[in-house]
Amino acid sequence: MKQQQVNKLYSKLTPQEQSALLFEAAIRKDENEVDLILDYVEMRTYSIPHLNYQQRMTGLINLSGCYGIAYWKTLCQLSVLIALSLDDKSFDETARLFIKKISSMDVALEAVCKELKIDVSSIKQFSECNDYHPNFDVDIKNQFIDQYTEIFSKTAYLN
């Protein structure tokens, strides 16, 4: 088939097929084919919410997911450790480390939510971390607070 005939076929493809071909051409670094495919992609004009609104909504959803994953992962690690019930010094130190992480997550989340002007409970509810939450307020480590504040801020697009 001649190149012109192949090019005309691009207009007959679905947007999903066009995007698959474009993706493969981009991976091959075939700029000519990328440009040809783009010429046949149907363009539309959409009315959408403000970009800043969309970015903040996406950031809040991402923040909820990031907090939820970190929270449940750490709580699961602590639960497994407790289930093993080792009677030695390393058990106690490791348990305290997980407790510090969970406490630090809460302090970091509160700081980020304050900056975002959003209620912490909204993030916890969306991430399903509001039903069960042990109170470990007494054991917080600044290193983890800084670490989680940075992670949560980047996730919520604050930085």
Backbone as CSV, one residue per row, in Angstrom:
resi,resn,N_x,N_y,N_z,CA_x,CA_y,CA_z,C_x,C_y,C_z
1,MET,0.835,-1.168,0.000,0.000,0.000,0.000,0.885,1.238,0.000
2,LYS,0.466,2.243,-0.707,1.224,3.488,-0.759,1.033,4.280,0.533
3,GLN,2.021,5.145,0.815,1.975,5.933,2.050,0.713,6.782,2.138
4,GLN,0.279,7.365,1.005,-0.930,8.193,1.022,-2.158,7.382,1.395
5,GLN,-2.217,6.143,0.889,-3.350,5.289,1.214,-3.351,4.929,2.710
6,VAL,-2.177,4.648,3.245,-2.069,4.330,4.668,-2.499,5.543,5.497
7,ASN,-2.051,6.734,5.108,-2.402,7.956,5.832,-3.909,8.163,5.879
8,LYS,-4.600,7.876,4.790,-6.049,8.053,4.746,-6.759,7.082,5.684
9,LEU,-6.137,5.956,5.983,-6.735,4.987,6.892,-6.773,5.506,8.326
10,TYR,-5.859,6.409,8.665,-5.845,6.966,10.016,-7.183,7.624,10.356
11,SER,-7.814,8.241,9.367,-9.087,8.926,9.627,-10.226,7.942,9.875
12,LYS,-10.075,6.710,9.491,-11.119,5.699,9.664,-10.995,4.953,11.004
13,LEU,-9.908,5.194,11.713,-9.683,4.507,12.983,-10.441,5.185,14.115
14,THR,-10.723,4.408,15.148,-11.346,4.971,16.350,-10.291,5.761,17.132
15,PRO,-10.726,6.655,18.011,-9.745,7.382,18.838,-8.846,6.430,19.642
16,GLN,-9.398,5.302,20.106,-8.588,4.333,20.850,-7.517,3.717,19.944
17,GLU,-7.887,3.398,18.718,-6.910,2.823,17.780,-5.857,3.858,17.404
18,GLN,-6.297,5.094,17.183,-5.346,6.164,16.867,-4.353,6.374,18.001
19,SER,-4.870,6.371,19.229,-3.978,6.597,20.363,-2.987,5.455,20.525
20,ALA,-3.416,4.213,20.258,-2.498,3.075,20.351,-1.390,3.191,19.313
21,LEU,-1.765,3.542,18.091,-0.759,3.708,17.035,0.173,4.880,17.342
22,LEU,-0.390,5.960,17.838,0.428,7.121,18.181,1.400,6.778,19.306
23,PHE,0.916,6.054,20.300,1.774,5.652,21.415,2.950,4.823,20.901
24,GLU,2.651,3.850,20.041,3.717,2.998,19.496,4.693,3.812,18.643
25,ALA,4.171,4.749,17.843,5.044,5.592,17.017,5.922,6.478,17.893
26,ALA,5.363,6.988,18.968,6.141,7.836,19.881,7.245,7.034,20.554
27,ILE,6.941,5.791,20.922,7.959,4.935,21.535,9.085,4.659,20.541
28,ARG,8.723,4.487,19.270,9.732,4.264,18.220,10.452,5.556,17.829
29,LYS,9.957,6.678,18.371,10.482,8.011,18.045,10.303,8.343,16.568
30,ASP,9.188,7.881,16.005,8.844,8.159,14.615,7.971,9.412,14.580
31,GLU,8.630,10.559,14.570,7.917,11.838,14.649,7.007,12.059,13.450
32,ASN,7.403,11.587,12.282,6.572,11.768,11.090,5.235,11.055,11.251
33,GLU,5.269,9.814,11.733,4.017,9.092,11.913,3.175,9.708,13.027
34,VAL,3.825,10.153,14.089,3.096,10.830,15.165,2.340,12.031,14.606
35,ASP,3.022,12.851,13.812,2.382,14.033,13.218,1.246,13.643,12.279
36,LEU,1.444,12.599,11.491,0.392,12.151,10.571,-0.848,11.683,11.331
37,ILE,-0.632,10.901,12.354,-1.771,10.410,13.142,-2.494,11.582,13.798
38,LEU,-1.737,12.510,14.393,-2.351,13.665,15.036,-3.188,14.494,14.062
39,ASP,-2.768,14.538,12.796,-3.536,15.269,11.782,-4.932,14.683,11.595
40,TYR,-5.094,13.398,11.910,-6.376,12.736,11.702,-7.183,12.537,12.989
41,VAL,-6.626,12.951,14.104,-7.369,12.862,15.362,-8.399,13.985,15.380
42,GLU,-9.654,13.615,15.614,-10.725,14.596,15.651,-10.535,15.529,16.847
43,MET,-10.631,16.806,16.577,-10.495,17.805,17.632,-11.885,18.271,18.050
44,ARG,-12.041,18.508,19.363,-13.304,18.987,19.904,-13.026,20.083,20.921
45,THR,-14.019,20.892,21.137,-13.926,21.936,22.148,-14.836,21.535,23.297
46,TYR,-14.284,21.584,24.500,-15.031,21.174,25.680,-15.158,22.336,26.648
47,SER,-16.230,22.310,27.394,-16.406,23.245,28.487,-16.140,22.456,29.767
48,ILE,-15.106,22.848,30.497,-14.706,22.093,31.688,-14.513,23.053,32.855
49,PRO,-14.536,22.517,34.075,-14.265,23.378,35.238,-12.853,23.970,35.163
50,HIS,-12.670,25.027,35.877,-11.387,25.725,35.915,-10.259,24.737,36.202
51,LEU,-9.104,24.936,35.558,-7.961,24.040,35.719,-7.501,23.974,37.171
52,ASN,-7.468,25.104,37.870,-7.043,25.101,39.282,-7.983,24.257,40.132
53,TYR,-9.274,24.319,39.828,-10.267,23.496,40.528,-9.983,22.015,40.281
54,GLN,-9.777,21.667,39.033,-9.509,20.261,38.695,-8.234,19.763,39.359
55,GLN,-7.198,20.589,39.347,-5.935,20.188,39.959,-6.094,19.994,41.458
56,ARG,-6.839,20.878,42.125,-7.024,20.736,43.561,-7.844,19.490,43.876
57,MET,-8.901,19.226,43.102,-9.716,18.026,43.333,-8.867,16.767,43.142
58,THR,-8.088,16.731,42.092,-7.206,15.589,41.848,-6.198,15.456,42.972
59,GLY,-5.644,16.579,43.413,-4.680,16.560,44.512,-5.284,16.036,45.805
60,LEU,-6.525,16.436,46.110,-7.174,15.970,47.334,-7.469,14.471,47.269
61,ILE,-7.874,13.999,46.115,-8.110,12.559,45.947,-6.798,11.801,46.068
62,ASN,-5.740,12.329,45.455,-4.424,11.692,45.560,-3.919,11.700,47.002
63,LEU,-4.129,12.803,47.704,-3.717,12.909,49.104,-4.436,11.852,49.940
64,SER,-5.730,11.696,49.734,-6.501,10.681,50.463,-5.951,9.283,50.193
65,GLY,-5.654,9.004,48.939,-5.108,7.692,48.592,-3.732,7.463,49.177
66,CYS,-2.886,8.467,49.090,-1.524,8.351,49.624,-1.552,8.150,51.137
67,TYR,-2.362,8.947,51.833,-2.482,8.809,53.287,-3.027,7.423,53.632
68,GLY,-4.083,7.012,52.949,-4.696,5.712,53.239,-3.738,4.556,53.042
69,ILE,-2.990,4.584,51.969,-2.025,3.504,51.704,-0.949,3.472,52.787
70,ALA,-0.377,4.636,53.096,0.678,4.694,54.115,0.144,4.275,55.483
71,TYR,-1.056,4.736,55.818,-1.662,4.434,57.112,-1.924,2.936,57.259
72,TRP,-2.632,2.356,56.294,-2.995,0.938,56.417,-1.776,0.032,56.307
73,LYS,-0.806,0.433,55.497,0.426,-0.357,55.393,1.139,-0.399,56.743
74,THR,1.283,0.758,57.370,1.990,0.829,58.651,1.204,0.123,59.749
75,LEU,-0.104,0.303,59.768,-0.928,-0.367,60.766,-0.879,-1.886,60.589
76,CYS,-0.851,-2.338,59.347,-0.731,-3.775,59.070,0.618,-4.308,59.549
77,GLN,1.671,-3.559,59.295,2.993,-3.976,59.762,3.023,-4.072,61.282
78,LEU,2.416,-3.110,61.943,2.352,-3.126,63.400,1.532,-4.322,63.880
79,SER,0.434,-4.601,63.226,-0.423,-5.731,63.603,0.298,-7.066,63.445
80,VAL,1.031,-7.213,62.368,1.795,-8.449,62.151,2.847,-8.598,63.238
81,LEU,3.507,-7.514,63.557,4.525,-7.542,64.609,3.913,-7.950,65.941
82,ILE,2.770,-7.384,66.259,2.092,-7.723,67.517,1.645,-9.180,67.501
83,ALA,1.170,-9.642,66.349,0.730,-11.035,66.240,1.879,-12.008,66.478
84,LEU,3.079,-11.602,66.089,4.242,-12.471,66.310,4.620,-12.527,67.791
85,SER,4.286,-11.462,68.493,4.497,-11.360,69.941,5.873,-11.841,70.392
86,LEU,6.866,-11.282,69.807,8.228,-11.616,70.212,8.551,-10.917,71.525
87,ASP,9.146,-11.621,72.425,9.482,-11.047,73.736,10.949,-10.649,73.786
88,ASP,11.304,-9.677,72.983,12.677,-9.195,73.028,12.713,-7.695,72.762
89,LYS,13.886,-7.145,72.893,14.063,-5.705,72.760,13.757,-5.228,71.343
90,SER,14.101,-6.015,70.324,13.873,-5.594,68.947,12.384,-5.452,68.639
91,PHE,11.547,-6.294,69.266,10.097,-6.185,69.090,9.622,-4.825,69.582
92,ASP,10.044,-4.459,70.769,9.616,-3.204,71.365,10.065,-2.011,70.526
93,GLU,11.300,-2.028,70.055,11.823,-0.935,69.236,11.095,-0.842,67.904
94,THR,10.839,-1.989,67.280,10.149,-2.002,65.991,8.710,-1.533,66.142
95,ALA,8.036,-1.975,67.188,6.655,-1.536,67.440,6.616,-0.031,67.641
96,ARG,7.561,0.498,68.409,7.599,1.946,68.634,7.838,2.704,67.325
97,LEU,8.641,2.153,66.443,8.904,2.782,65.153,7.605,2.906,64.348
98,PHE,6.807,1.835,64.286,5.545,1.886,63.545,4.559,2.848,64.204
99,ILE,4.546,2.878,65.526,3.662,3.797,66.251,4.063,5.245,65.957
100,LYS,5.370,5.506,65.919,5.853,6.849,65.589,5.431,7.237,64.174
101,LYS,5.495,6.277,63.256,5.104,6.565,61.872,3.630,6.948,61.794
102,ILE,2.774,6.178,62.438,1.337,6.459,62.393,1.040,7.819,63.021
103,SER,1.643,8.090,64.155,1.427,9.381,64.820,1.932,10.534,63.958
104,SER,3.080,10.338,63.347,3.667,11.372,62.490,2.804,11.627,61.261
105,MET,2.208,10.573,60.716,1.320,10.733,59.566,0.178,11.682,59.901
106,ASP,-0.381,11.499,61.085,-1.509,12.347,61.490,-1.086,13.805,61.634
107,VAL,0.057,14.043,62.256,0.547,15.413,62.423,0.812,16.033,61.052
108,ALA,1.439,15.268,60.159,1.734,15.760,58.807,0.446,16.032,58.034
109,LEU,-0.517,15.125,58.133,-1.786,15.318,57.427,-2.502,16.565,57.946
110,GLU,-2.483,16.770,59.241,-3.121,17.963,59.808,-2.468,19.233,59.272
111,ALA,-1.145,19.231,59.162,-0.434,20.415,58.656,-0.787,20.679,57.193
112,VAL,-0.797,19.636,56.396,-1.112,19.789,54.971,-2.566,20.218,54.797
113,CYS,-3.471,19.615,55.543,-4.888,19.987,55.446,-5.120,21.429,55.888
114,LYS,-4.380,21.869,56.880,-4.494,23.261,57.325,-4.080,24.192,56.191
115,GLU,-2.995,23.852,55.506,-2.531,24.664,54.388,-3.541,24.640,53.236
116,LEU,-4.171,23.492,53.034,-5.179,23.361,51.974,-6.535,23.940,52.371
117,LYS,-6.689,24.257,53.647,-7.962,24.749,54.196,-9.069,23.715,53.994
118,ILE,-8.767,22.481,54.381,-9.741,21.397,54.290,-9.736,20.620,55.599
119,ASP,-10.883,20.107,55.979,-11.034,19.358,57.216,-10.321,18.005,57.101
120,VAL,-9.463,17.702,58.067,-8.708,16.446,58.084,-9.644,15.242,58.006
121,SER,-10.782,15.348,58.680,-11.703,14.201,58.714,-12.220,13.852,57.320
122,SER,-12.280,14.820,56.414,-12.714,14.539,55.045,-11.715,13.628,54.336
123,ILE,-10.447,13.943,54.511,-9.399,13.119,53.897,-9.417,11.726,54.505
124,LYS,-9.530,11.649,55.832,-9.546,10.341,56.501,-10.772,9.527,56.114
125,GLN,-11.901,10.189,55.959,-13.113,9.462,55.574,-12.976,8.915,54.163
126,PHE,-12.457,9.730,53.232,-12.290,9.277,51.853,-11.290,8.123,51.769
127,SER,-10.271,8.160,52.612,-9.254,7.093,52.598,-9.626,5.924,53.501
128,GLU,-10.830,5.984,54.085,-11.352,4.925,54.955,-10.462,4.680,56.170
129,CYS,-9.952,5.749,56.731,-9.093,5.670,57.909,-9.736,6.330,59.122
130,ASN,-11.029,6.514,59.109,-11.666,7.207,60.215,-12.418,6.276,61.156
131,ASP,-12.658,5.028,60.768,-13.415,4.117,61.619,-12.583,3.597,62.783
132,TYR,-11.363,3.208,62.487,-10.490,2.672,63.520,-9.201,3.470,63.500
133,HIS,-8.917,4.092,64.598,-7.693,4.868,64.649,-7.157,4.865,66.074
134,PRO,-6.110,4.074,66.333,-5.534,4.064,67.676,-4.935,5.424,68.002
135,ASN,-4.928,5.768,69.246,-4.379,7.043,69.674,-2.941,6.843,70.145
136,PHE,-2.002,7.303,69.321,-0.582,7.179,69.640,0.060,8.548,69.783
137,ASP,-0.703,9.544,70.183,-0.218,10.922,70.202,1.074,11.131,70.980
138,VAL,1.353,10.281,71.937,2.495,10.521,72.814,3.833,10.195,72.161
139,ASP,3.840,9.497,71.062,5.097,9.009,70.500,5.268,9.472,69.053
140,ILE,5.751,10.693,68.884,5.888,11.258,67.551,7.359,11.563,67.289
141,LYS,7.779,11.311,66.065,9.166,11.548,65.697,9.210,12.580,64.566
142,ASN,9.913,13.669,64.779,9.938,14.764,63.811,10.406,14.337,62.428
143,GLN,11.334,13.400,62.348,11.817,12.928,61.052,10.661,12.414,60.215
144,PHE,9.784,11.650,60.824,8.645,11.110,60.090,7.631,12.200,59.754
145,ILE,7.470,13.155,60.646,6.550,14.260,60.363,7.018,14.992,59.115
146,ASP,8.291,15.333,59.063,8.842,16.025,57.893,8.693,15.179,56.634
147,GLN,8.994,13.904,56.766,8.910,12.985,55.626,7.480,12.912,55.093
148,TYR,6.509,12.697,55.975,5.121,12.577,55.536,4.543,13.916,55.082
149,THR,4.946,15.007,55.710,4.473,16.318,55.254,4.924,16.559,53.827
150,GLU,6.166,16.230,53.530,6.677,16.396,52.168,5.920,15.510,51.184
151,ILE,5.728,14.253,51.545,5.004,13.325,50.660,3.583,13.809,50.424
152,PHE,2.878,14.167,51.501,1.479,14.577,51.381,1.362,15.894,50.609
153,SER,2.295,16.814,50.839,2.256,18.098,50.125,2.458,17.900,48.638
154,LYS,3.413,17.077,48.276,3.662,16.824,46.849,2.476,16.099,46.213
155,THR,1.892,15.179,46.961,0.746,14.439,46.455,-0.439,15.375,46.201
156,ALA,-0.605,16.365,47.062,-1.720,17.302,46.942,-1.382,18.499,46.050
157,TYR,-0.210,18.485,45.414,0.257,19.528,44.506,0.515,20.859,45.204
158,LEU,0.988,20.815,46.422,1.304,22.063,47.113,2.687,22.574,46.744
159,ASN,3.571,21.671,46.353,4.943,22.075,46.010,5.145,22.061,44.520
